[in-house]
XYZ file of C-alpha atoms in Angstrom:
502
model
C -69.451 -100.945 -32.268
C -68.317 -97.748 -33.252
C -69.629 -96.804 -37.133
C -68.328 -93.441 -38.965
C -69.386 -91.648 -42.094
C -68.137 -88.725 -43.306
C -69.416 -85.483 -43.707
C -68.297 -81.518 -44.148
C -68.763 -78.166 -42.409
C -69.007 -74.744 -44.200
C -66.583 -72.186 -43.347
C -67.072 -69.411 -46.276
C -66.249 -70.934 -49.345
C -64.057 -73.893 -47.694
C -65.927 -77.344 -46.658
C -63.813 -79.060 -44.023
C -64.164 -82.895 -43.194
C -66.247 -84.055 -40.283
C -66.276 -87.715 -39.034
C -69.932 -88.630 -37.887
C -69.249 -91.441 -35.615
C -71.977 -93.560 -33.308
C -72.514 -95.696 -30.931
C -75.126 -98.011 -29.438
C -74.541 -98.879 -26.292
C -75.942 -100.670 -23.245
C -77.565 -98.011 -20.774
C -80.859 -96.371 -20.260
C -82.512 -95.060 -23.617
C -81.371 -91.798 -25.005
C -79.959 -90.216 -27.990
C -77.439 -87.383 -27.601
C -75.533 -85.619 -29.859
C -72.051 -84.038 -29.242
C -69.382 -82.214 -31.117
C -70.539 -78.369 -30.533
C -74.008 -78.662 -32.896
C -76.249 -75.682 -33.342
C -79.989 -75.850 -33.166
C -80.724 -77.200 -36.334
C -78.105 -79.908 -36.174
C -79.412 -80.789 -32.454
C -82.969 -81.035 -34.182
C -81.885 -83.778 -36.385
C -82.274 -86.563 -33.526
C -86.086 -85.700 -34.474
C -86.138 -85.501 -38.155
C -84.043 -88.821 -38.261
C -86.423 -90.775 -35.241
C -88.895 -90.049 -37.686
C -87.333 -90.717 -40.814
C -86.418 -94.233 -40.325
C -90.140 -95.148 -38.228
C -91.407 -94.142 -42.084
C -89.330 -96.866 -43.268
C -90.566 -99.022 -40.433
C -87.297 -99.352 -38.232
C -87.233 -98.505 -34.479
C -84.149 -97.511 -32.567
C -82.562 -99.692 -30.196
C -83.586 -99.331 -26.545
C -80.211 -98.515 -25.845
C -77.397 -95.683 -25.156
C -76.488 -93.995 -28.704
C -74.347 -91.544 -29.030
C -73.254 -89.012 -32.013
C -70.209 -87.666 -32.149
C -69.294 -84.624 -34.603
C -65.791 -84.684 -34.890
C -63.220 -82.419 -34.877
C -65.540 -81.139 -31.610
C -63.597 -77.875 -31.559
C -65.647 -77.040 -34.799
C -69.017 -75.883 -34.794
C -71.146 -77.651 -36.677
C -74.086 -75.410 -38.366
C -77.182 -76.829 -40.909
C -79.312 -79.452 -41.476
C -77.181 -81.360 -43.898
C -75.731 -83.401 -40.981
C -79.173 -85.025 -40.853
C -77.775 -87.885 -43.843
C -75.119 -88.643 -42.487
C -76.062 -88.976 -38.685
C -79.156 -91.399 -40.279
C -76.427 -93.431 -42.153
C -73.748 -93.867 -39.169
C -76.852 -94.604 -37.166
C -78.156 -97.714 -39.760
C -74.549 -98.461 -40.191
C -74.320 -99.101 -35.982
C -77.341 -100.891 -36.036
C -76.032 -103.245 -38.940
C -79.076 -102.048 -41.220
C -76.332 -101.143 -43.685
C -72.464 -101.620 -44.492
C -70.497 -99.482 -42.379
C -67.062 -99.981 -44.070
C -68.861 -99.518 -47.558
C -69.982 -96.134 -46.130
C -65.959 -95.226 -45.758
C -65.842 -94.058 -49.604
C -68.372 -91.499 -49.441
C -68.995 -88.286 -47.928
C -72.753 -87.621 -47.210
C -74.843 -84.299 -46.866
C -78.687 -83.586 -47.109
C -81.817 -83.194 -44.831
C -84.350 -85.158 -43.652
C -87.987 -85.508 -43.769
C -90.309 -86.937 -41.572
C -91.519 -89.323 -44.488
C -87.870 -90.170 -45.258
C -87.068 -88.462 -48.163
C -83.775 -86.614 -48.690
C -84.409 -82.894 -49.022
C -81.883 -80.306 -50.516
C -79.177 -78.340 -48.388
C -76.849 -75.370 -49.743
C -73.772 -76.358 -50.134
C -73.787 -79.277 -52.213
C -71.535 -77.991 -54.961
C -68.525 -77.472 -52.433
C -68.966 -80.741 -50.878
C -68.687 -82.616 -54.211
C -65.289 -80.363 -54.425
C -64.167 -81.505 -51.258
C -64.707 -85.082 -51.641
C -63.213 -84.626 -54.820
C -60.060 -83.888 -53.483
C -60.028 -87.026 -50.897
C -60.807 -89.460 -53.914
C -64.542 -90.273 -52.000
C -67.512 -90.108 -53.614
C -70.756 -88.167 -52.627
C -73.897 -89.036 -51.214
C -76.595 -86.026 -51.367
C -80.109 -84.992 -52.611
C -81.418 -86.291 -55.437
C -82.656 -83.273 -56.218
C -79.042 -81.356 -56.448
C -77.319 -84.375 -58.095
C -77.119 -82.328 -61.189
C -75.296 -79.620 -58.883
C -72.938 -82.405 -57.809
C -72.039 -83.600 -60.663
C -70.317 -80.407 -61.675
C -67.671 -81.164 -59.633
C -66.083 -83.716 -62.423
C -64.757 -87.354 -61.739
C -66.201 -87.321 -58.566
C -68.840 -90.528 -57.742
C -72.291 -88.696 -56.951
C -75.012 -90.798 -55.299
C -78.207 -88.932 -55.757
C -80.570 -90.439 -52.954
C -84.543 -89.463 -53.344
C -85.148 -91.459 -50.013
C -83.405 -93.311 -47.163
C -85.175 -96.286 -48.759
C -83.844 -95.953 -52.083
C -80.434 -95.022 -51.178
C -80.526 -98.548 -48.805
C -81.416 -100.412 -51.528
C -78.787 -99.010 -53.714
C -76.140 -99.730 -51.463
C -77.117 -103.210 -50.931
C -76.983 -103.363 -54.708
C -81.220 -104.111 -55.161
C -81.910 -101.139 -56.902
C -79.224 -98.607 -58.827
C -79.454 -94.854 -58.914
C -78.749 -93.135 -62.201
C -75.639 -91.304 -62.049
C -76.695 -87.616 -62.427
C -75.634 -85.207 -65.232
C -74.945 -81.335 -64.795
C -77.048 -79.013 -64.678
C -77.442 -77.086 -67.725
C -75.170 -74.393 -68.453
C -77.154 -70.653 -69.031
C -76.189 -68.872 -72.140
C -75.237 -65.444 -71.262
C -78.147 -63.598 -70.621
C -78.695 -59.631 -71.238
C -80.517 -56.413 -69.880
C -81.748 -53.629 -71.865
C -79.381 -52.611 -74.960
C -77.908 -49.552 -75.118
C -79.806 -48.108 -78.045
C -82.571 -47.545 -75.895
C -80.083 -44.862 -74.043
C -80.649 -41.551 -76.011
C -78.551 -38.880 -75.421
C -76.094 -39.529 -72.451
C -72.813 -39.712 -75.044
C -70.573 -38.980 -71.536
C -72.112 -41.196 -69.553
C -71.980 -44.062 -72.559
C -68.237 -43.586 -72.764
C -67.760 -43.780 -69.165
C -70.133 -47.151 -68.864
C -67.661 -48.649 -71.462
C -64.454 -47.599 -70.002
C -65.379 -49.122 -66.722
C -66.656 -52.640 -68.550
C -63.372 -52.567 -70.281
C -61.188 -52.199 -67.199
C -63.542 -53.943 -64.184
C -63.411 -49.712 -63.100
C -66.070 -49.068 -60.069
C -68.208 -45.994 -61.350
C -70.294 -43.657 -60.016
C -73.306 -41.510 -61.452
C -74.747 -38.667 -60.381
C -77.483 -36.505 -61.777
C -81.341 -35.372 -61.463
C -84.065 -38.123 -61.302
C -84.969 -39.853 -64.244
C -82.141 -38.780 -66.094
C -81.770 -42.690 -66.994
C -79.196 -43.414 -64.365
C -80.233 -47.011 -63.470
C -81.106 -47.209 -67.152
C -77.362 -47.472 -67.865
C -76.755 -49.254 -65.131
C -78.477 -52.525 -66.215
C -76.971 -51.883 -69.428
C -73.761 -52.643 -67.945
C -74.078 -56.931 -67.569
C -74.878 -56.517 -71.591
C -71.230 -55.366 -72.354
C -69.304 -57.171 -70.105
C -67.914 -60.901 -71.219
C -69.222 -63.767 -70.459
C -67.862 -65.374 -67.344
C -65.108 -68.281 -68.417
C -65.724 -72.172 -67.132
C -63.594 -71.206 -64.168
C -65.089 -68.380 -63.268
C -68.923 -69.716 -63.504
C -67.898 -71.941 -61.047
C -66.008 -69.894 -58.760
C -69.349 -67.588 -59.153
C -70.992 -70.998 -58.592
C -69.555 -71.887 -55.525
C -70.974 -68.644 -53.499
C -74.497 -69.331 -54.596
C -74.023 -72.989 -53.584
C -73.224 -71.825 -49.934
C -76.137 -69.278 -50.453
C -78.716 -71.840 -51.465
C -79.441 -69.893 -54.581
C -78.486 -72.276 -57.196
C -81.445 -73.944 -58.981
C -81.691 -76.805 -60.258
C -77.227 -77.304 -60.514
C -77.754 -74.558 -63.499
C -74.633 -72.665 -63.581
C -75.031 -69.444 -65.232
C -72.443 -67.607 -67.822
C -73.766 -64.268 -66.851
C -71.911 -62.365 -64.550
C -74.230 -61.220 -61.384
C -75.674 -58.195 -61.458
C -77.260 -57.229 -57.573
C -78.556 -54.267 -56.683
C -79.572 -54.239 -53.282
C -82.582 -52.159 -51.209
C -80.989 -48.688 -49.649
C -82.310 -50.433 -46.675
C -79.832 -53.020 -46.833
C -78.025 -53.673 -43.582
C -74.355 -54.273 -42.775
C -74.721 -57.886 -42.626
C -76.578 -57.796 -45.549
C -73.711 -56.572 -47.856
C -70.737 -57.855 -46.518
C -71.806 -61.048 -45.101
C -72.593 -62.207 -41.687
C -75.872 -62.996 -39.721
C -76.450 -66.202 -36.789
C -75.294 -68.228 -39.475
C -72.771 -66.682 -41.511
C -73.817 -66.244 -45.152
C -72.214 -64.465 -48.135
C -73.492 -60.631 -48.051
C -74.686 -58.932 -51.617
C -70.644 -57.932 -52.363
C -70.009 -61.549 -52.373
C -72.893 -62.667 -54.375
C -71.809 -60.064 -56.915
C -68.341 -61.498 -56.874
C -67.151 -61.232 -60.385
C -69.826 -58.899 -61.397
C -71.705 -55.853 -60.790
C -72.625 -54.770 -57.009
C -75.387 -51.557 -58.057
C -76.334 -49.383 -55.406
C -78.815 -47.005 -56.063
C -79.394 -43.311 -54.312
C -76.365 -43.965 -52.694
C -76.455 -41.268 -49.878
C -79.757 -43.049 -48.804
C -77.420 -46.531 -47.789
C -77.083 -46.444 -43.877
C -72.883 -44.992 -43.609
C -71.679 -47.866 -41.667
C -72.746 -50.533 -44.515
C -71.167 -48.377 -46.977
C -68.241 -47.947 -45.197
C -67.909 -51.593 -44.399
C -67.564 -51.992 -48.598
C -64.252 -50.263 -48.544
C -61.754 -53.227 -47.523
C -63.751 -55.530 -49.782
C -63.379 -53.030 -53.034
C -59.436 -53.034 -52.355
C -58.686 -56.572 -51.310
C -61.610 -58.362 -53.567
C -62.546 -60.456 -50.838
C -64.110 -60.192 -47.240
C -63.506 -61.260 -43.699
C -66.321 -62.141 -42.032
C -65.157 -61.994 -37.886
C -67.563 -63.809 -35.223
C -66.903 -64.911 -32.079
C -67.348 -68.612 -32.925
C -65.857 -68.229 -36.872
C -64.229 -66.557 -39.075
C -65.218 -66.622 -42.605
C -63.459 -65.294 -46.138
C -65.546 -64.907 -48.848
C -64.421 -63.523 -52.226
C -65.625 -60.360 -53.322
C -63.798 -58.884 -56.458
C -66.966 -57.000 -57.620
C -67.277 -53.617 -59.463
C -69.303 -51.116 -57.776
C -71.308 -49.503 -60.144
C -73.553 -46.316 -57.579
C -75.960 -43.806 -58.399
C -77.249 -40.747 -56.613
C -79.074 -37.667 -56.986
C -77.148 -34.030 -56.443
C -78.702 -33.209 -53.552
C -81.725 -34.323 -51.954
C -84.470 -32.802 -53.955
C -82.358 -33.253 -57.044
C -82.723 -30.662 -59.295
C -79.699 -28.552 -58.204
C -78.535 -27.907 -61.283
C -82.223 -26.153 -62.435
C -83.067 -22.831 -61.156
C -86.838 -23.342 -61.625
C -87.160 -26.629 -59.577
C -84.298 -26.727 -57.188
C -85.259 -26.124 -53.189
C -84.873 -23.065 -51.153
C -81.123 -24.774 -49.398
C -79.304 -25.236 -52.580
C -76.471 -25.381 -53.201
C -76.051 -25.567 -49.190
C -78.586 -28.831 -49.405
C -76.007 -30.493 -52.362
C -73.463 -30.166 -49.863
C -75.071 -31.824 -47.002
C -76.716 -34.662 -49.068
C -73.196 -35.916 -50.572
C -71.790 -35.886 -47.521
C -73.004 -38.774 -46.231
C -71.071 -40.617 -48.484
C -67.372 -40.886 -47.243
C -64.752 -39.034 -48.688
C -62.451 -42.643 -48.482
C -65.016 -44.109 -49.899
C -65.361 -41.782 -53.045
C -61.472 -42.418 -53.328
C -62.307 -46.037 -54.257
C -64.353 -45.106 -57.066
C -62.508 -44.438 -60.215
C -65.077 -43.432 -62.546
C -67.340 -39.889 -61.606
C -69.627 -39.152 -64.216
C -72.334 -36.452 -64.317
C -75.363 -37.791 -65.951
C -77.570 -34.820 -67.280
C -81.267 -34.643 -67.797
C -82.252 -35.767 -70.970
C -84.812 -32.991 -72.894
C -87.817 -34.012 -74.663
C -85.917 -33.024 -78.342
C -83.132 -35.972 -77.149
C -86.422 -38.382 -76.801
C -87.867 -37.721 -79.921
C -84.692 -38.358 -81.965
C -84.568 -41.904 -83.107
C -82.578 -44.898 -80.795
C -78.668 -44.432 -81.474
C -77.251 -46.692 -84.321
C -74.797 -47.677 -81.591
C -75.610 -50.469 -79.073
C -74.641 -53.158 -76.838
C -73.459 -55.249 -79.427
C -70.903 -52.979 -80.685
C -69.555 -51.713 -77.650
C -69.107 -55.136 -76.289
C -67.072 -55.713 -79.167
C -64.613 -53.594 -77.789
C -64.907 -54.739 -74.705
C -64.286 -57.801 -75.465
C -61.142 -56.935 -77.664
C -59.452 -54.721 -74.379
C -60.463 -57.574 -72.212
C -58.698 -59.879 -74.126
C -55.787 -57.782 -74.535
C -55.230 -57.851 -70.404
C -55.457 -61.145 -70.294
C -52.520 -61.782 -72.353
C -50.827 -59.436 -70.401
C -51.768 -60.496 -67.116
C -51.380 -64.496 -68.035
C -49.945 -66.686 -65.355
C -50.799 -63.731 -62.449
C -54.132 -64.461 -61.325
C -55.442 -61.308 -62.583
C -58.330 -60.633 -64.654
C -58.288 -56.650 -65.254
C -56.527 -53.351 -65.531
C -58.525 -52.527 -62.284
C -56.298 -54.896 -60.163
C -53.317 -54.258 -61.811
C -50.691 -53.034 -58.863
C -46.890 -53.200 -58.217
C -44.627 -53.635 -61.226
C -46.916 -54.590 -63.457
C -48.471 -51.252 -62.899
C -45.525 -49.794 -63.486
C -44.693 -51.747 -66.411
C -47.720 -51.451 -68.177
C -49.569 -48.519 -67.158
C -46.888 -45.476 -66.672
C -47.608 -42.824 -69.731
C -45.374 -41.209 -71.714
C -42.918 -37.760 -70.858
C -45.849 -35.603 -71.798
C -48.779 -37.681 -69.960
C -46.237 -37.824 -66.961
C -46.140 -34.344 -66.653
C -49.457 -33.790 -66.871
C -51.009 -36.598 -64.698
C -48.505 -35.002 -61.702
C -50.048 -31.356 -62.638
C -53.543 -32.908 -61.688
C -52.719 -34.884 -58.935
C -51.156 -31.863 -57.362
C -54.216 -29.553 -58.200
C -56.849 -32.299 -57.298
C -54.697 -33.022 -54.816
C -55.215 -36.936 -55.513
C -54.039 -38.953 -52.509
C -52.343 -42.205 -53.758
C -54.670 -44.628 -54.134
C -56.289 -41.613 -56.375
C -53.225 -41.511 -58.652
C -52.968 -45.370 -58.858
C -56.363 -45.795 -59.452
C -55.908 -43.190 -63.068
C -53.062 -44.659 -63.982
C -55.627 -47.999 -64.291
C -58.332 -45.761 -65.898
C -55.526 -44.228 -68.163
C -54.677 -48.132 -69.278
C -57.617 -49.044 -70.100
C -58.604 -45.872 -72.433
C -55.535 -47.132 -74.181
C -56.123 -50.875 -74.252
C -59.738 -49.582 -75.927
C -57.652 -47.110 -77.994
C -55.542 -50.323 -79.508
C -52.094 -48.663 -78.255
C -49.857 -50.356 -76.384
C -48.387 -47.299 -74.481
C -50.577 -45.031 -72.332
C -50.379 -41.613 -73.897
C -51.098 -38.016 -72.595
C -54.428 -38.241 -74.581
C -55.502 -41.266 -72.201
C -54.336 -39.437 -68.969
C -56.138 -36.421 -70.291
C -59.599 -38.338 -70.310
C -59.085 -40.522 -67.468
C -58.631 -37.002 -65.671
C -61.918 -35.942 -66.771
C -63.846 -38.737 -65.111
C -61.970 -37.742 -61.758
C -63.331 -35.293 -59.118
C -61.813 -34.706 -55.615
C -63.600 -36.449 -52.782
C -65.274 -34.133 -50.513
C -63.647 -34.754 -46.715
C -65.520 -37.118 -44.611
């Protein structure tokens, strides 16, 4: 007898099905498992030998045999350990094998038995979703589950438990969602004193989903306005909270199935790896661009980021998503993220003051920004110098300005692109491209002319001139007009330097 249950294997954010299938046969005693497992899936024989001597069954002196199939697909995780238990009780007649046929089934094992959580739970429930089957998982990510709505969830504290529920002894309470997070917020902008350029330019690129950069001396409140920036963005919708969900699900970073309204805000070590911001390791997992994905990616003291991993951020920041490529797999992940950096003038930086600056400036300004590639740079629309604050600008009291108010606007441009981006798939002026770019965001006979005066004296390449055509857009979506005026080009212009040549 042959028994199956079904399970799912992770590629990015898409679960694919996987038949479980065993058999007990006649032969000397061993229990193998095929279908191209990993180490952790191999380990399982272990953790479920174990698991069901807790419950006080033996296995068979026999042959038995798991088969993961497709085999083709490598199978990675420990949430095969369910499943393989299950096809295993169901070929030993401990359980219903045909009543097993409606449900998928993911989740570790203990040695005691109990059913342990596994990332991924939230895309499972998705899957199964779509093949009108019910899931079988953790109790303690039921709540996860059940965001995934109409779909059967079976939350299982223990092999024991979920037995008895499928012989219909004991019944498991169907699980609720998790709760969903209010919108949290960072510091407000009132405690920002001074820094009226840098303000404007924060708002602008919350408006328009614009990447930004900042660069100025230390402490001139640089990663101050930074976390200011997840204050004035909107909330994420349903959709997106779930799409935003869905990575942290693969991650194993969602607690509890509480899906959050805030959009992510990372800011990752300078230490941080390739792998670590673009995705990848032995196991491929979403990187820090794809944990930000709808949010805020920070990187602070940019130059200080190793060249490759910054480097590797460029196809991500034009596509909005990225391709993970491994021998064994190859893995999408989304990544539509704004990059919001920060970095000092030069290494010591205090270029900019006489009376503190080193002994190689301005040479040392030169060699410090540098390391950060000129294509790069080209990706960012928004170049900002922050200046140091003096002690008069601390004394004064906080602005009568803050977050509140300039989310307002936010809000109110936000809303405007929406409207005109309905039924496209986009979400901001920052991904507007093609003839809607055209359409919306090509200025007037007088902003025309000037825009093509810059571009030939900044010599903007074309992703330069596209990219302040967006900026220009969203000045004017925040202005309330609905054409983009010279006035808009003017000041999008002013945010804009030329990359220095990698």
């Amino acid at each position: 007898m042959v028994a199956l249950v079904r399970t799912v294997a992770y590629l990015g954010l898409e679960a694919r099905s996987v038949e479980v299938q065993c058999q007990i046969a006649p032969g000397l005693p061993r229990f193998s498992v095929v279908g191209l497992p990993d180490k952790a899936v191999n380990e399982s024989k272990e953790r479920v030998h174990a698991a069901l001597a807790a419950m006080g069954l033996s296995l068979p002196p026999k042959r038995i045999t798991i088969n993961l199939s497709p085999a083709d697909l490598p199978k990675e995780g420990s949430h095969y350990d369910l499943p393989i238990a299950l096809a295993l009780l169901g070929a030993m007649g401990v359980t219903d094998a045909e009543q097993l046929a409606d449900f998928f089934a993911v989740g570790e094992l203990a040695l005691d038995g109990r059913i342990v959580g596994s990332p991924g739970v939230l895309l499972a429930a998705l899957h199964a979703g779509g093949q009108d089957a019910g899931l079988i998982c953790p109790a303690i990510q039921g709540s996860e589950a059940a965001w995934a709505s109409g779909v059967p969830v079976v939350p299982a504290p223990n092999l024991t438990s979920l037995l008895n529920h499928l012989k219909g002894t004991q019944q498991l309470a169907r699980p609720q969602p998790g709760e969903a997070e209010s919108p949290g917020f960072g510091p407000d902008l009132k405690q920002v004193k001074g820094q009226e350029v840098a303000k404007r330019a924060l708002e602008i690129a919350a408006a328009g989903g614009h990447n930004l950069l900042m660069i100025g001396p230390p402490g001139a409140g640089k990663s101050l306005l930074a976390s200011c920036l997840p204050g004035i963005l909107p909330p994420l919708s349903p959709a997106e909270a779930l799409e935003v969900s869905m990575v942290s699900s693969v991650a194993g970073l969602l607690e509890e199935g509480r899906i959050s309204r805030t959009r992510p805000f990372r800011s990752p070590h300078h230490s941080a790896s390739m792998a670590a911001l673009t995705g990848g390791g032995l196991k491929v997992k979403p990187g820090e661009v794809s944990l930000a994905h709808l949010g805020v990616l920070f990187l602070d003291e940019l130059p200080e980021f190793q060249r490759a991993a910054l480097d590797s951020l460029r196809q991500p920041l034009e596509t909005g998503v990225v391709d993970v490529a491994r021998a064994n797999a190859h893995v999408t992940f989304p990544a539509r993220v704004q990059l919001v950096a920060a970095m000092n003038p030069c290494r010591c930086g205090h270029l900019g003051d006489p009376a503190l600056a080193c002994s190689r400036a301005p040479r040392c300004a030169a060699d410090y920004q540098s390391k950060v590639s000129g294509p790069l740079l080209d990706r960012i629309d928004l170049h900002v110098d922050v200046d140091p604050v003096s002690a008069a600008d601390l004394s004064l009291p906080p602005p009568a300005e803050g977050s509140a108010e300039v989310a307002a606007r936010v809000g109110a441009a936000r809303a405007i692109q929406l409207d005109r981006m309905a039924g496209t798939g986009k979400r901001s002026n920052a991904e507007l491209d093609g003839d809607m770019l055209e359409r919306h965001a090509t200025p007037d006979d007088p902003g025309r002319k000037l825009l093509l005066q810059a571009a030939e004296a900044m010599r903007l390449s074309a992703r330069g001139y596209t990219r302040m055509l967006r900026v220009a857009r969203t000045i004017a979506d925040l202005a309330g007009s609905e054409g983009v005026g010279r006035i808009h080009v003017a000041e999008a212009l002013s945010y804009r330097r030329t990359a220095p040549r990698s």
